[in-house]
Amino acid sequence: MMTKKHNKKLISPQILKQAIIGSFIKLNPRYMMKNPVMFVVEVGCFITLLLSFFPGLFGDAATDDQQIYNMIVCAVLFVTVLFANFAESVAEGRGKAQAANLKRTQKDTIAHLLGEDGKMREIHSGELKKGDLVMVSAGEIIPGDGEVIEGIASVDESAITGESAPVVRESGGDFSSVTGGTMVISDWLKIRITSDPGNSFLERMIALVEGASRKKTPNEIALNTLLVSLTIIFLIVIVTLYPIGQYSGVQLYVSTLIALAVCLIPTTIGGLLSAIGIAGMDRVTRFNVIAMSGKAVEACGDVDTMILDKTGTITYGNRLAADFIPVEGADRKELIHHAALTCFHDDTPEGKSTLELARRMGDSSNEIPGTRFIEFTAQTRMSGVDLPDGTKIRKGASDAIEKFVTELGGKLPNDLREAVERVSSLGGTPLTVCENNRVLGVIYLKDTVKEGMAERFERLHAIGIKTIMCTGDNPLTAATIAKEAGVDGFIAECKPEDKIEVIKKEQAEGKVVAMTGDGTNDAPALAQANVGLAMNSGTTAAKEAANMVDLDSDPTKILEVVEIGKQLLITRGSLTTFSIANDIAKYFAIIPAMFMQAIPELNVLNIMNLATPNTAILSALIFNALIIPCLIPLAMKGVQYRPMSSGKLLLRNMMIFGVGGIITPFIGIKLIDMLLYPLLGSLGM
């Protein structure tokens, strides 16, 4: 779930001020040409402005009434363009506000650069280059993105992630990556800088949220092309109406034809399209994910298959004690008591959970004075205690305990092998417990599936996303975890090349694939996937291969990121449906108003019973302008996402935004007409 830090106020006073200023700045025709639909509206505004001062310019009637009418049309068109610019400016303003917060994190810190001679000198962080080695001690800011090559330290990443708890960074492994702007709070690190000036993750994130690096996505380009095509078609229709009107004996004024064109072309979605795209990117960055492009966010909405690691993503990764299974000749309480004795100094998750489970099952034994703790080693593969009376109690891998008992002259219980296999078949890890040469039973260690994972996979299944779990476990254990979590498939004893193979196989079937990873061995698969989400705590290779980076390093976040992508596409589709459905009501408002004086039979189409042709046209035009700011909150927050099949989703959107898009204008235009009629009547119109 999104935390509170992601739920920001829609429009602050500062954003509102910047958006109003931006609305006027964007009136520049060179900028407006990037949005062809709204550019047509601006051109129409300019033409009606000329007609306001020179009403007979195009052969129209040069009366005072017509001049006032032209002025009103011009004013409404101007407001329409301003509202469209305002929608985009609000979206950009939220991004710039977030960028300002990130820029405050950026500091030109002093870096301790290590030279080839081993000597250290101080330089500004902005002078660092890729490959430089720096030393960072406790209390110092990490001067740039890099990889730890020596040392181990606690790092405060709250400036980037918002999380107050420090994280451990060390050389080697998958937790060696550090981000510029974070602070070392203990010990020291030797870091190799991995980015050149201006190309750090923080700087890329600032460019992203400011919109400086945003490019239109393929779906956005396709929709924009559709809107331009519809605009051209309606402009051709409007041009042909003029001779039709003359033939029918109807005087069609240029301002009326412009009003009709603006109402018929998809101005609503044309004014909101850019804002929807920017807001989608904004939701991702507020969720502490850096997307390398808008295409990556959009691809999330098209994901068909999701590849997930088991450990740390689906399960906690810690094997926790779940049960005690006594074997032949041993009592359950005796097994629990001896298992607890081996765990008083065992600080591993397995040891702590075993002692905790023993306490829950009623064991109250305490450590016996003089007991010697035997630590686990890779050679013995067991741990335990030697009691003062010489009793040896051990717990460990089944074959290691069997060897220990046999060497002491003991006999193995007949049902030991059955108990061990039963635990393995349940997807658990068996730990065998013995007292001297007598086997007492087995501890069932279980890799626990995270709470709520089954429900989340069920949500993904409901929208048709296939989930595949990758794990190094044996097939029996993998099958058990997969069944408990509710994933659709699994790859047991998985190697890095297996991930690439399954991604390529899914892509060959035309599917869009997403996966998470943090290690160098994940980099090839992250690069191959359509959506690759790398952990910020992971290696540089993984982050460079992926097209998204999670600053919180939460492997399960891929589930939410996919839902954000879905929400972006659903919002765009819903508002497009609403915009096109709006036009139906406008036809019934304007077409009868234009022709019913010459063709009285068309009055039957005036189902809204609008007062006069002028009020009908202006009511439709004003509604067309007002609907844009009314939809800004929906464009910014996104249409509420609910997991369901594509068919149900289409039906729901058609019922809400299709039917709603038809009904709303009928009500809105009629109300505006009722308000306009007395006002225009007082002006003699």
XYZ file of C-alpha atoms in Angstrom:
685
model
C 0.000 0.000 0.000
C 1.121 3.561 -0.561
C 2.268 5.274 2.595
C 1.247 8.749 3.711
C 4.286 10.324 2.218
C 2.890 9.595 -1.230
C -0.490 11.213 -0.582
C 0.290 14.848 -1.280
C -2.188 17.730 -1.573
C -3.447 18.064 -5.148
C -2.802 21.810 -5.583
C -0.879 23.935 -3.083
C -1.066 27.760 -3.256
C 2.434 27.832 -4.747
C 1.528 25.285 -7.455
C -1.692 27.205 -8.191
C 0.237 30.461 -8.660
C 2.800 28.810 -10.966
C 0.036 27.029 -12.930
C -1.829 30.295 -13.595
C 1.361 31.961 -14.821
C 2.202 28.876 -16.897
C -1.263 28.929 -18.487
C -0.507 32.302 -20.080
C 3.101 31.462 -20.997
C 1.909 28.371 -22.898
C -0.292 30.549 -25.132
C 2.780 30.984 -27.336
C 1.742 29.491 -30.738
C 5.094 27.717 -31.067
C 4.279 25.807 -27.884
C 0.603 25.307 -28.721
C 1.491 23.641 -32.036
C 2.708 20.655 -30.011
C -0.947 20.063 -29.118
C -2.745 20.274 -32.501
C -6.251 20.021 -31.031
C -5.804 22.998 -28.714
C -3.859 24.857 -31.405
C -7.016 24.746 -33.563
C -8.941 26.269 -30.646
C -6.330 29.023 -30.298
C -6.521 29.804 -34.027
C -10.324 29.959 -33.711
C -9.908 32.344 -30.762
C -7.678 34.617 -32.870
C -10.166 34.654 -35.774
C -13.108 35.503 -33.505
C -10.978 38.224 -31.909
C -10.593 39.816 -35.360
C -14.341 39.433 -35.927
C -14.995 41.157 -32.606
C -13.395 44.341 -33.952
C -14.222 43.821 -37.646
C -17.542 41.924 -37.649
C -17.983 42.144 -41.431
C -14.475 40.874 -42.213
C -15.637 37.548 -43.717
C -18.944 38.785 -45.092
C -20.857 38.303 -41.818
C -23.510 40.787 -40.679
C -21.793 43.803 -39.112
C -24.436 44.383 -36.423
C -23.880 45.274 -32.791
C -25.532 42.020 -31.696
C -23.209 40.005 -33.895
C -20.198 41.904 -32.584
C -21.171 41.144 -28.974
C -21.773 37.501 -29.914
C -18.299 37.294 -31.518
C -16.726 38.791 -28.396
C -18.434 36.223 -26.174
C -17.317 33.348 -28.429
C -13.760 34.739 -28.438
C -13.737 35.010 -24.627
C -15.011 31.446 -24.166
C -12.426 30.055 -26.608
C -9.669 31.978 -24.826
C -10.769 30.531 -21.485
C -10.905 27.038 -23.046
C -7.253 27.294 -24.120
C -6.291 28.704 -20.714
C -8.031 25.824 -18.908
C -6.202 23.258 -21.074
C -2.880 24.981 -20.377
C -3.799 25.165 -16.683
C -4.338 21.372 -16.547
C -0.873 20.732 -17.960
C 0.704 23.435 -15.768
C -0.795 21.913 -12.599
C 0.682 18.513 -13.486
C 4.048 20.084 -14.242
C 3.839 22.198 -11.085
C 3.505 19.139 -8.871
C 6.572 17.657 -10.537
C 8.555 20.884 -10.148
C 7.592 21.119 -6.478
C 8.905 17.602 -5.953
C 12.035 18.484 -7.932
C 12.601 21.483 -5.658
C 12.553 19.165 -2.642
C 15.048 16.865 -4.336
C 17.288 19.793 -5.271
C 17.481 20.743 -1.610
C 18.912 17.254 -1.085
C 21.594 17.955 -3.681
C 24.578 19.490 -2.007
C 27.943 20.407 -3.427
C 29.780 18.417 -0.783
C 33.488 17.974 -0.230
C 34.754 14.627 -1.509
C 37.906 12.924 -0.230
C 39.431 11.702 -3.484
C 42.015 8.903 -3.388
C 44.811 9.420 -5.890
C 46.799 6.706 -7.650
C 49.591 7.290 -5.128
C 47.198 6.490 -2.284
C 47.137 10.065 -1.025
C 43.853 11.761 -0.241
C 42.849 15.241 -1.380
C 39.665 17.266 -1.081
C 37.631 18.299 -4.146
C 34.035 19.402 -4.759
C 31.620 16.555 -5.491
C 30.742 18.162 -8.845
C 34.293 17.480 -10.034
C 34.067 13.719 -9.502
C 34.172 11.478 -12.574
C 33.118 7.920 -13.186
C 35.783 5.556 -11.815
C 37.119 7.907 -9.101
C 37.747 6.428 -5.645
C 36.566 8.335 -2.577
C 36.649 7.760 1.175
C 33.556 8.611 3.234
C 33.594 8.491 7.040
C 30.883 8.693 9.677
C 28.943 11.974 9.550
C 29.887 12.724 5.932
C 27.635 12.974 2.869
C 28.277 10.433 0.107
C 29.373 12.729 -2.754
C 27.990 10.711 -5.681
C 26.443 7.447 -6.840
C 28.872 4.611 -6.430
C 29.703 1.090 -5.401
C 31.347 0.120 -2.124
C 34.644 -1.647 -2.773
C 35.868 -1.730 0.806
C 34.374 -1.330 4.269
C 30.968 -1.700 5.901
C 28.832 1.094 7.334
C 25.312 2.199 8.264
C 23.909 4.696 5.778
C 21.040 7.136 6.332
C 19.049 7.223 3.066
C 16.104 9.257 4.428
C 16.978 12.236 2.215
C 16.241 10.077 -0.840
C 13.738 7.454 0.306
C 11.996 9.192 3.205
C 12.662 6.169 5.440
C 14.314 7.012 8.776
C 15.830 3.591 9.496
C 19.481 3.345 8.368
C 20.605 0.559 6.049
C 23.856 -1.387 5.940
C 26.079 -1.045 2.894
C 29.159 -3.205 2.386
C 31.536 -4.334 -0.317
C 30.613 -7.364 -2.397
C 27.202 -8.967 -2.706
C 23.973 -7.262 -3.660
C 24.057 -4.427 -1.099
C 27.091 -2.541 -2.283
C 25.390 0.319 -4.142
C 25.168 3.794 -2.565
C 23.372 6.962 -3.708
C 24.803 10.453 -3.734
C 23.245 12.742 -1.108
C 22.891 10.026 1.544
C 24.928 10.099 4.759
C 27.283 7.596 6.400
C 26.363 7.461 10.095
C 28.856 4.870 11.312
C 32.257 3.462 10.313
C 33.651 4.223 6.829
C 33.376 3.241 3.168
C 35.699 3.289 0.178
C 33.506 3.990 -2.859
C 34.074 3.810 -6.600
C 32.009 6.537 -8.329
C 29.754 5.048 -11.035
C 28.238 8.145 -12.670
C 29.572 11.258 -14.351
C 28.453 14.764 -13.248
C 24.851 15.452 -14.243
C 24.000 11.770 -14.648
C 23.424 10.607 -11.073
C 20.166 8.931 -10.055
C 19.113 12.014 -8.105
C 19.783 14.315 -11.075
C 17.941 11.973 -13.443
C 15.001 11.876 -11.050
C 14.936 15.697 -10.892
C 14.953 15.901 -14.696
C 12.168 13.332 -14.847
C 9.795 15.010 -12.390
C 10.468 18.453 -13.894
C 9.397 17.062 -17.246
C 12.694 18.032 -18.877
C 13.395 14.492 -19.993
C 9.815 13.385 -20.620
C 8.974 12.163 -24.106
C 5.583 11.110 -25.378
C 4.967 7.390 -25.008
C 3.900 5.169 -27.952
C 0.294 4.925 -26.724
C 0.191 8.682 -26.153
C 1.512 9.304 -29.677
C -1.069 6.888 -31.120
C -3.926 8.581 -29.245
C -2.628 12.008 -30.255
C -2.645 10.847 -33.897
C -6.264 9.702 -33.504
C -7.267 13.061 -32.018
C -5.561 14.947 -34.860
C -7.336 12.728 -37.401
C -10.718 13.399 -35.791
C -9.940 17.129 -35.720
C -9.115 17.158 -39.451
C -12.293 15.195 -40.265
C -14.500 17.600 -38.286
C -12.793 20.639 -39.815
C -13.598 19.256 -43.272
C -17.215 18.720 -42.134
C -17.416 22.311 -40.848
C -16.058 23.720 -44.111
C -18.700 21.819 -46.101
C -21.462 23.128 -43.835
C -21.005 26.676 -45.113
C -22.127 25.983 -48.713
C -24.842 23.634 -47.392
C -26.149 26.495 -45.258
C -26.136 28.906 -48.182
C -28.008 26.371 -50.313
C -30.571 25.935 -47.512
C -30.945 29.676 -47.084
C -29.272 29.690 -43.652
C -26.769 32.415 -42.799
C -23.936 30.621 -40.972
C -21.608 33.062 -39.281
C -17.883 32.293 -39.129
C -17.892 32.570 -35.330
C -20.711 30.002 -35.175
C -18.819 27.600 -37.422
C -15.728 28.024 -35.222
C -17.834 27.353 -32.108
C -19.223 24.230 -33.769
C -15.733 23.044 -34.725
C -14.410 23.545 -31.178
C -17.362 21.662 -29.692
C -17.079 18.758 -32.123
C -13.320 18.182 -32.062
C -12.068 16.242 -28.978
C -11.001 19.323 -27.004
C -11.622 17.751 -23.574
C -9.156 14.894 -23.954
C -6.908 17.104 -26.086
C -6.621 19.519 -23.177
C -6.060 16.776 -20.588
C -3.909 14.254 -22.478
C -0.550 15.745 -21.560
C -1.636 16.267 -17.940
C -2.656 12.596 -17.657
C 0.779 11.458 -18.863
C 2.670 13.815 -16.549
C 0.461 12.860 -13.590
C 1.126 9.150 -14.249
C 4.870 9.789 -14.093
C 4.311 11.891 -10.979
C 2.529 9.026 -9.190
C 5.475 6.710 -9.906
C 8.130 9.154 -8.690
C 6.112 9.942 -5.557
C 6.190 6.191 -4.933
C 10.012 6.459 -4.796
C 10.586 4.781 -8.151
C 12.830 6.299 -10.807
C 11.514 5.492 -14.279
C 14.079 5.981 -17.014
C 11.298 6.945 -19.433
C 7.560 7.422 -19.710
C 7.561 4.349 -21.949
C 8.626 2.234 -18.949
C 5.663 3.471 -16.873
C 3.248 2.885 -19.721
C 4.669 -0.601 -20.319
C 3.715 -1.420 -16.713
C 0.083 -1.022 -17.680
C 0.471 -3.560 -20.488
C 2.241 -6.257 -18.408
C 0.997 -9.791 -19.081
C 3.615 -11.818 -17.190
C 5.485 -11.077 -13.971
C 8.713 -12.848 -12.957
C 9.359 -12.751 -9.189
C 12.121 -14.066 -6.942
C 10.882 -16.185 -4.063
C 13.247 -15.100 -1.302
C 12.620 -11.574 -0.049
C 9.765 -10.980 -2.493
C 7.202 -13.728 -1.965
C 8.679 -15.067 1.287
C 10.509 -13.377 4.135
C 13.645 -15.359 3.309
C 14.130 -16.433 6.946
C 13.395 -20.029 7.813
C 11.265 -19.935 10.945
C 10.328 -22.829 13.252
C 6.775 -24.000 12.618
C 6.497 -27.364 14.460
C 8.296 -30.082 16.446
C 7.939 -33.667 15.160
C 9.067 -36.384 17.650
C 10.278 -39.760 16.367
C 10.090 -43.291 17.699
C 10.908 -43.566 21.412
C 10.885 -39.790 22.110
C 8.309 -37.585 23.804
C 7.201 -34.295 22.204
C 7.875 -32.305 25.385
C 11.324 -33.860 25.630
C 12.084 -32.845 22.036
C 10.888 -29.274 22.658
C 12.950 -28.983 25.862
C 16.199 -30.193 24.240
C 15.642 -28.035 21.161
C 15.200 -24.977 23.407
C 18.477 -25.737 25.249
C 20.406 -25.512 21.967
C 19.002 -22.047 21.155
C 19.855 -19.776 24.093
C 22.966 -18.518 22.293
C 21.820 -19.180 18.729
C 21.205 -15.697 17.260
C 20.174 -16.949 13.812
C 16.517 -16.497 12.738
C 16.171 -20.290 12.953
C 17.491 -20.402 16.530
C 15.433 -17.432 17.750
C 12.225 -18.753 16.190
C 12.812 -22.250 17.638
C 13.133 -20.843 21.155
C 10.090 -18.607 20.633
C 7.996 -21.555 19.388
C 9.136 -23.681 22.340
C 7.994 -20.935 24.729
C 4.608 -20.722 22.986
C 4.242 -24.491 23.394
C 4.744 -24.263 27.152
C 8.462 -24.913 27.608
C 9.924 -22.821 30.449
C 13.446 -24.244 30.651
C 16.365 -21.914 31.361
C 20.013 -22.059 30.402
C 21.954 -24.430 32.694
C 25.015 -22.751 34.286
C 28.281 -24.129 32.908
C 26.760 -25.036 29.527
C 29.103 -24.678 26.543
C 27.555 -23.490 23.266
C 28.748 -25.211 20.059
C 28.455 -22.860 17.057
C 27.300 -23.947 13.620
C 30.038 -24.418 11.005
C 29.928 -25.310 7.337
C 32.010 -28.388 8.120
C 29.880 -29.869 10.922
C 26.532 -28.453 9.636
C 25.123 -28.528 13.153
C 25.140 -26.573 16.406
C 24.247 -27.369 19.990
C 25.342 -27.421 23.624
C 27.509 -29.526 25.939
C 25.894 -29.678 29.389
C 27.986 -29.691 32.590
C 27.176 -33.404 33.148
C 28.712 -34.272 29.763
C 25.431 -34.595 27.829
C 25.777 -33.515 24.208
C 22.704 -32.031 22.528
C 22.880 -31.204 18.818
C 20.558 -29.872 16.120
C 21.379 -29.646 12.426
C 21.103 -31.196 8.973
C 19.615 -34.660 9.075
C 22.572 -36.466 7.499
C 25.040 -34.660 9.818
C 23.053 -35.660 12.931
C 22.714 -39.244 11.658
C 26.500 -39.437 11.268
C 27.010 -37.941 14.763
C 24.616 -40.433 16.386
C 26.054 -43.404 14.494
C 29.624 -42.516 15.539
C 28.484 -42.542 19.176
C 27.038 -46.027 18.693
C 23.420 -45.012 18.505
C 20.620 -46.492 16.418
C 18.531 -44.428 14.006
C 14.736 -44.522 14.532
C 12.782 -46.249 11.792
C 10.482 -43.257 11.266
C 13.243 -40.581 11.114
C 13.566 -40.699 7.345
C 9.778 -40.475 6.983
C 9.629 -37.351 9.234
C 12.456 -35.663 7.292
C 10.783 -36.358 3.936
C 7.418 -35.169 5.249
C 8.910 -31.775 6.196
C 10.642 -31.504 2.804
C 7.406 -32.342 0.981
C 5.740 -29.427 2.807
C 8.358 -27.061 1.391
C 10.183 -26.772 4.710
C 13.678 -27.445 5.993
C 14.119 -30.287 8.532
C 16.512 -29.829 11.478
C 17.141 -33.075 13.375
C 17.686 -32.969 17.166
C 19.615 -35.561 19.197
C 20.735 -36.153 22.784
C 24.069 -37.989 22.740
C 23.446 -41.091 20.583
C 19.637 -40.866 20.634
C 17.584 -39.038 17.991
C 14.650 -37.111 19.515
C 12.910 -35.728 16.448
C 12.766 -33.040 13.788
C 12.216 -29.262 13.873
C 10.097 -28.100 10.926
C 11.557 -24.827 9.571
C 9.302 -22.990 7.190
C 10.119 -20.152 4.752
C 7.037 -18.079 5.482
C 5.038 -16.462 2.696
C 4.522 -12.743 3.382
C 1.125 -11.662 4.679
C -1.287 -10.610 1.971
C 0.760 -12.041 -0.918
C -1.915 -14.587 -1.857
C -4.526 -11.812 -2.068
C -2.223 -9.631 -4.178
C -1.540 -12.463 -6.614
C -5.273 -13.086 -6.777
C -5.734 -9.425 -7.811
C -3.137 -9.833 -10.539
C -4.786 -13.045 -11.703
C -8.127 -11.198 -11.909
C -6.694 -8.788 -14.491
C -5.050 -11.562 -16.472
C -1.423 -11.182 -15.327
C 0.490 -14.447 -15.153
C 2.914 -14.775 -12.218
C 6.027 -16.981 -12.256
C 8.168 -17.584 -9.163
C 11.914 -18.176 -9.507
C 13.749 -20.005 -6.718
C 16.868 -22.029 -6.091
C 14.856 -24.505 -3.987
C 14.212 -28.072 -5.049
C 11.021 -28.721 -7.067
C 9.139 -30.132 -4.054
C 9.752 -27.077 -1.873
C 9.145 -24.700 -4.787
C 5.795 -26.352 -5.575
C 4.653 -26.012 -1.975
C 5.557 -22.299 -1.706
C 4.019 -21.608 -5.145
C 0.756 -23.242 -4.098
C 0.616 -21.358 -0.792
C 1.385 -17.990 -2.419
C -1.008 -18.568 -5.305
C 1.411 -17.960 -8.193
C 0.603 -19.444 -11.591
C 3.938 -21.172 -12.151
C 7.451 -21.626 -10.790
C 11.006 -22.395 -11.851
C 12.848 -24.556 -9.299
C 16.654 -24.704 -8.963
C 16.629 -21.544 -11.071
C 19.819 -20.144 -12.606
C 20.238 -16.643 -14.149
C 20.021 -18.030 -17.668
C 16.706 -19.711 -16.785
C 15.157 -16.276 -16.111
C 16.253 -14.971 -19.508
C 14.909 -18.090 -21.178
C 11.449 -17.783 -19.624
C 11.312 -14.037 -20.425
C 12.178 -14.696 -24.068
C 9.627 -17.504 -24.223
C 6.846 -15.250 -22.895
C 7.871 -12.393 -25.207
C 7.854 -14.740 -28.192
C 4.159 -15.283 -27.445
C 3.594 -11.528 -27.694
C 3.469 -10.893 -23.954
C 4.878 -7.936 -22.018
C 7.098 -9.164 -19.168
C 8.093 -7.499 -15.875
C 10.656 -8.651 -13.317
C 12.615 -7.427 -10.308
C 16.246 -8.000 -9.416
C 19.177 -6.608 -7.466
C 22.251 -8.687 -8.270
C 24.757 -8.588 -11.100
C 23.474 -11.988 -12.198
C 19.992 -10.427 -12.601
C 21.236 -7.730 -15.012
C 20.802 -9.713 -18.277
C 17.219 -10.661 -17.382
C 16.396 -7.080 -16.266
C 17.652 -5.801 -19.614
C 15.628 -8.419 -21.513
C 12.351 -7.747 -19.651
C 9.974 -5.042 -20.916
C 9.769 -3.682 -17.369
C 12.863 -4.240 -15.251
C 12.688 -2.910 -11.683
C 16.096 -2.860 -9.971
C 16.637 -2.314 -6.262
C 18.576 0.832 -5.319
C 20.480 -1.268 -2.789
C 21.549 -3.629 -5.551
C 24.548 -3.598 -7.826
C 25.310 -0.902 -10.374
C 25.041 -3.503 -13.161
C 21.434 -4.295 -12.172
C 20.445 -0.612 -11.991
C 21.995 0.185 -15.357
C 20.260 -2.779 -17.001
C 16.794 -1.967 -15.624
C 14.454 0.765 -16.851
C 13.119 1.492 -13.358
C 14.907 1.769 -9.994
C 13.167 1.455 -6.623
C 14.789 3.808 -4.116
C 13.148 1.929 -1.223
C 14.617 -1.402 -2.422
C 11.317 -3.227 -1.852
C 11.073 -6.209 -4.245
C 7.298 -6.439 -3.831
C 6.834 -2.898 -5.151
C 6.679 -4.262 -8.722
C 3.088 -5.244 -7.895
C 2.113 -1.648 -7.074
C 4.112 -0.219 -9.984
C 2.166 -2.426 -12.408
C -1.089 -1.193 -10.877
C 0.056 2.440 -11.317
C 0.736 1.676 -14.987
C -2.697 0.109 -15.326
C -4.245 3.157 -13.684
C -2.486 5.461 -16.170
C -3.899 3.574 -19.166
C -7.358 3.267 -17.597
C -7.444 7.009 -16.816
C -6.465 7.916 -20.368
C -9.020 5.517 -21.855
C -11.792 6.600 -19.491
C -11.375 10.312 -20.159
C -11.106 9.684 -23.912
C -14.410 7.794 -23.738
C -15.974 10.622 -21.711
C -14.672 13.264 -24.145
C -15.998 11.564 -27.281
C -19.332 10.777 -25.585
C -19.637 14.492 -24.720
C -19.859 15.344 -28.407
C -23.179 13.525 -28.808
C -24.972 16.036 -26.549
C -23.260 18.941 -28.313
C -24.653 17.733 -31.667
C -28.166 17.959 -30.219
C -27.425 21.465 -28.916
C -25.728 23.121 -31.890
C -26.954 21.444 -35.100
C -30.676 22.157 -34.476
C -29.806 25.716 -33.343
C -27.980 26.423 -36.597
C -30.621 25.147 -39.008
C -34.029 25.077 -37.290
C -35.014 28.577 -38.519
C -34.609 27.497 -42.140
C -35.608 23.887 -41.522
C -38.263 23.920 -38.730
C -38.436 20.117 -38.826
C -35.002 20.018 -37.116
C -36.635 21.468 -34.004
C -37.561 17.905 -33.084
C -33.840 17.351 -32.345
C -33.867 20.219 -29.854
C -34.648 17.741 -27.092
C -33.066 20.038 -24.460
C -35.540 22.751 -25.462
C -32.801 25.386 -25.582
C -34.063 28.960 -25.679
C -32.463 30.476 -28.799
C -29.841 29.522 -31.401
C -27.323 31.902 -29.798
C -27.815 30.578 -26.253
C -27.661 26.990 -27.546
C -24.323 27.526 -29.255
C -22.818 29.526 -26.412
C -24.085 27.049 -23.777
C -22.381 24.170 -25.583
C -19.206 26.211 -25.975
C -19.131 27.270 -22.302
C -19.779 23.706 -21.138
C -16.942 22.564 -23.415
C -14.611 25.005 -21.612
C -15.781 24.320 -18.049
C -15.552 20.520 -18.272
C -11.740 20.685 -18.638
C -10.976 22.164 -15.155
C -13.687 19.954 -13.664
C -11.805 16.876 -14.870
C -8.332 18.043 -13.737
C -8.584 16.324 -10.290
C -9.563 13.044 -11.986
C -6.700 13.364 -14.492
C -4.231 14.070 -11.675
C -5.350 11.407 -9.197
C -6.273 8.851 -11.832
C -9.391 6.761 -12.245
C -9.749 4.356 -9.327
C -8.143 1.049 -10.249
C -10.026 -2.170 -9.580
C -8.602 -5.551 -10.628
C -10.929 -7.186 -13.149
C -10.862 -8.776 -16.590
C -10.511 -6.633 -19.710
C -14.121 -7.332 -20.722
C -15.532 -6.264 -17.351
C -13.248 -3.237 -17.289
C -14.440 -2.132 -20.741
C -18.100 -2.590 -19.747
C -17.575 -0.650 -16.504
C -15.854 2.254 -18.256
C -18.519 2.388 -20.963
C -21.277 2.482 -18.342
C -19.595 5.120 -16.154
C -17.676 7.311 -18.586
C -19.562 6.521 -21.788
C -23.094 6.902 -20.460
C -21.941 9.581 -18.001
C -20.255 11.438 -20.851
C -23.560 11.526 -22.733
C -25.830 12.478 -19.819
C -23.615 15.127 -18.146
C -23.537 17.577 -21.103
C -27.318 17.416 -21.517
C -27.713 18.559 -17.909
C -24.822 21.039 -18.004
C -25.770 22.677 -21.313
C -29.420 23.054 -20.249
C -28.448 24.719 -16.953
C -26.052 27.108 -18.709
C -28.771 27.926 -21.281
C -31.206 28.775 -18.486
C -28.644 31.173 -17.002
C -27.626 32.696 -20.350
C -31.073 33.411 -21.775
C -32.015 36.218 -19.329
C -28.501 37.700 -19.585
C -28.404 37.753 -23.406
C -32.007 38.935 -23.456
C -30.994 42.012 -21.483
C -28.341 42.680 -24.171
C -30.956 42.456 -26.887
C -29.699 39.139 -28.209
